[in-house]
Coordinates of C-alpha atoms in Angstrom, one line a residue:
M69 CA -92.4 -99.8 -20.5
C70 CA -91.4 -100.7 -24.1
G71 CA -90.1 -97.2 -24.9
R72 CA -87.0 -97.0 -27.0
Q73 CA -84.0 -95.6 -25.2
P74 CA -81.8 -93.2 -27.3
K75 CA -78.4 -94.6 -27.8
A76 CA -76.4 -92.0 -25.9
H77 CA -73.5 -94.2 -24.9
Q78 CA -72.7 -97.7 -26.0
P79 CA -71.7 -100.3 -23.4
A80 CA -68.0 -101.3 -23.4
G81 CA -68.3 -105.0 -24.1
P82 CA -70.6 -107.0 -26.4
P83 CA -72.1 -105.1 -29.4
P84 CA -75.4 -103.4 -28.5
E85 CA -77.2 -105.6 -31.0
T86 CA -76.3 -108.8 -29.1
T87 CA -77.2 -107.2 -25.8
A88 CA -80.6 -106.1 -27.2
I89 CA -81.3 -109.6 -28.6
I90 CA -80.5 -111.2 -25.2
F91 CA -82.5 -108.6 -23.3
N92 CA -85.5 -109.0 -25.6
H93 CA -85.2 -112.8 -25.3
Q94 CA -85.2 -112.7 -21.5
R95 CA -88.2 -110.2 -21.6
H96 CA -90.0 -112.4 -24.0
R97 CA -89.5 -115.5 -21.9
A98 CA -90.7 -113.5 -18.8
A99 CA -93.8 -112.4 -20.7
L100 CA -94.5 -116.0 -21.7
L101 CA -94.2 -117.2 -18.2
L102 CA -96.5 -114.4 -16.9
A103 CA -99.1 -115.3 -19.6
E104 CA -98.9 -119.0 -18.7
R105 CA -99.4 -118.0 -15.0
M106 CA -102.4 -115.8 -15.8
L107 CA -103.9 -118.5 -17.9
S108 CA -103.4 -121.2 -15.3
I109 CA -105.0 -119.0 -12.6
R110 CA -108.1 -118.9 -14.7

């Protein structure tokens, strides 16, 4: 799930660093929401 993908080709747009930061932020928020949901079910 969290495996690193080899940088074979870079996307033609924003730098990969920015895309990675945004992707990690969205995944982090999703993980927080999931944790809150699991805790609230308890």
